[in-house]
Coordinates of C-alpha atoms and ligand atoms in Angstrom, one line a residue:
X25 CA 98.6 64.5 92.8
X26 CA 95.7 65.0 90.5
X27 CA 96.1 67.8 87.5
X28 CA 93.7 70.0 89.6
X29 CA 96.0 70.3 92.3
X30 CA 99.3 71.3 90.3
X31 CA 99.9 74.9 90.6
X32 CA 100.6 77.1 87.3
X33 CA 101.4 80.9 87.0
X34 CA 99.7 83.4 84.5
X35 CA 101.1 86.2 83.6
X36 CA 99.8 89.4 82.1
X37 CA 102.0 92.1 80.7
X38 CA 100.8 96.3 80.7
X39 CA 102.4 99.4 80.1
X40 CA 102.0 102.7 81.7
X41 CA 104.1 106.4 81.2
X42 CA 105.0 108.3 84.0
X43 CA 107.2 110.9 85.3
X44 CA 108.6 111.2 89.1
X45 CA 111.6 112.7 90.6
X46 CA 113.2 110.6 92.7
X47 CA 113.4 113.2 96.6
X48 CA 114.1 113.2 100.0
X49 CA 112.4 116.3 101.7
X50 CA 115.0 116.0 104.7
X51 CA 117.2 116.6 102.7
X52 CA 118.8 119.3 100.5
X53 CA 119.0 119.2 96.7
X54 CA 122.9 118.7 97.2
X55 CA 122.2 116.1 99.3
X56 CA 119.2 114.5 96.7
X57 CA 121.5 114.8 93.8
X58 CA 124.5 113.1 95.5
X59 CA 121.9 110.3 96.3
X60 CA 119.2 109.6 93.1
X61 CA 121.1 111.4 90.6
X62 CA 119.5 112.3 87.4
X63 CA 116.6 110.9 89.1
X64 CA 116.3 113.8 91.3
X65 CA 115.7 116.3 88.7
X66 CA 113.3 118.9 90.2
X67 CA 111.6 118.9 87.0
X68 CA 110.9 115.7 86.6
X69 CA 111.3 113.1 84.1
X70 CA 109.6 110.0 82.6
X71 CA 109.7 106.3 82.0
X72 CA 108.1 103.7 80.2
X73 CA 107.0 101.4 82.6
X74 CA 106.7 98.2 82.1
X75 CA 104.5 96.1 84.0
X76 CA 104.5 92.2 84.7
X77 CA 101.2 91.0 86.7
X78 CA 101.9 87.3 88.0
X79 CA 99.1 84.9 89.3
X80 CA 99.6 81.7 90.6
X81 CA 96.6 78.9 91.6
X82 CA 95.4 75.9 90.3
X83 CA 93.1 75.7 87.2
X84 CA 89.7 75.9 87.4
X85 CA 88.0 72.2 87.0
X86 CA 85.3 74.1 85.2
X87 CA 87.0 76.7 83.3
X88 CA 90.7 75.6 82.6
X89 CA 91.8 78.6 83.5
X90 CA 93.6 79.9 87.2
X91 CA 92.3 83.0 86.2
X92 CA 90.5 84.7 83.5
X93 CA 92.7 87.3 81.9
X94 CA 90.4 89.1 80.6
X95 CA 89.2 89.7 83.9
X96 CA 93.1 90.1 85.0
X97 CA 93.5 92.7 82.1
X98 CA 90.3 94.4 83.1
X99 CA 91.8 94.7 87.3
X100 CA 95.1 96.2 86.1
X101 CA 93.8 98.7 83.8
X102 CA 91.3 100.3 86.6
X103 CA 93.7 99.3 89.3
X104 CA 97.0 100.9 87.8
X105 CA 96.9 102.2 84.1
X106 CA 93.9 104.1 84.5
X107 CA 95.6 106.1 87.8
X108 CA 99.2 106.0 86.5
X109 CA 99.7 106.5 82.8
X110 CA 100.6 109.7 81.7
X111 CA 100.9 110.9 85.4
X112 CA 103.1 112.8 87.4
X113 CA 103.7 109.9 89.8
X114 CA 104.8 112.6 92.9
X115 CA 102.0 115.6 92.0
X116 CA 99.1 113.8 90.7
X117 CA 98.6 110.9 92.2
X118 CA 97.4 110.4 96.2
X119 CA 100.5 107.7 96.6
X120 CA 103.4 109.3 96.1
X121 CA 102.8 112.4 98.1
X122 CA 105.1 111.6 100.9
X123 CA 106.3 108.6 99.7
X124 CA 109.5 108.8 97.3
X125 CA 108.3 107.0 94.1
X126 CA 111.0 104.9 93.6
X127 CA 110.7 101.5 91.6
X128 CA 110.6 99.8 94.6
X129 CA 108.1 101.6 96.2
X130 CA 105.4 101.6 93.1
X131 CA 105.7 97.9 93.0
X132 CA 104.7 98.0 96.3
X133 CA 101.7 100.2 95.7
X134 CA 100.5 98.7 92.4
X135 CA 100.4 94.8 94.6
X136 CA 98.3 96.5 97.6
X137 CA 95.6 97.7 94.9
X138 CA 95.5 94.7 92.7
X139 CA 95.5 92.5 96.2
X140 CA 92.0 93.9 96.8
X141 CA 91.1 92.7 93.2
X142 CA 91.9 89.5 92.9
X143 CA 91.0 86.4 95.3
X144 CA 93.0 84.9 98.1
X145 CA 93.1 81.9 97.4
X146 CA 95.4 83.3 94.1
X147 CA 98.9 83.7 95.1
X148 CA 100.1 87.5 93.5
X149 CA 103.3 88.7 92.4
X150 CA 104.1 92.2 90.0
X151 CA 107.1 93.0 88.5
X152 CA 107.9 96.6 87.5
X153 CA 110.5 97.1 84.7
X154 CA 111.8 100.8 85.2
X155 CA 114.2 101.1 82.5
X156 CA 115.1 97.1 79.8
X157 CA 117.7 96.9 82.4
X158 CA 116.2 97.6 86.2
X159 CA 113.6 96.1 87.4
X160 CA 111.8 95.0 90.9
X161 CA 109.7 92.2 92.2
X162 CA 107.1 92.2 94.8
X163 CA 106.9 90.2 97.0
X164 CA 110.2 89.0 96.9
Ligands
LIG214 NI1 113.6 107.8 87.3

């Protein structure tokens, strides 16, 4: 196997604020409580959200690099940061609407935009720290 061919990983770390409440509209608040807790507060509260964008590919002959991060940096800051940060994750953002913001789901939301960005022949994975001790993976 020549150098070119071995795969490495980048990774690029963000950080984005948001608040959500954690709901089930078929259900009652009872119900919502028994099931997200805290996180079903019908005012809402925030976390600091970390953010871990992973790309995998072989380097560039040219460049050295599997991708450029400033390029990477540039993706996840229009993709994500830009919609998310300082949001209401359930009232101001088009996502979230129907869908219950939960870590899982975001994750799931941030890859399908920053899929769009970044080219297929790049493997993508995002990790989304909720809180230093939870956090999610996409895909798994
Ligand atoms: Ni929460």
């Amino acid at each position: 196997m020549s150098t070119n061919e071995k795969k490495v990983a980048v990774f690029r770390k963000e950080h984005f604020n948001a608040a959500h409440r954690l709901f089930n509209p078929a259900w009652d608040d009872q119900k919502n409580a028994e099931v997200f807790g805290k996180c079903s507060n019908p005012h809402y509260h925030g976390h600091n959200y970390e953010l871990v964008v992973q790309v995998t590919g072989t380097p560039d002959p040219a460049t050295g690099y599997v991708m450029d991060m400033k390029v990477l940096s540039k993706i996840t800051a229009e993709e994500v940061i830009e919609r998310f940060d300082h949001k209401n994750l359930n009232l101001d953002t088009e996502f979230f609407q129907k869908l219950n913001p939960t870590a899982e789901n975001i994750v799931i939301v941030i890859y399908n935009l920053l899929r769009t960005r970044i080219d297929a022949k790049l493997e993508l994975k995002v990790r989304l720290h909720e809180t230093e001790r939870n956090f999610v993976e996409y895909p798994a």
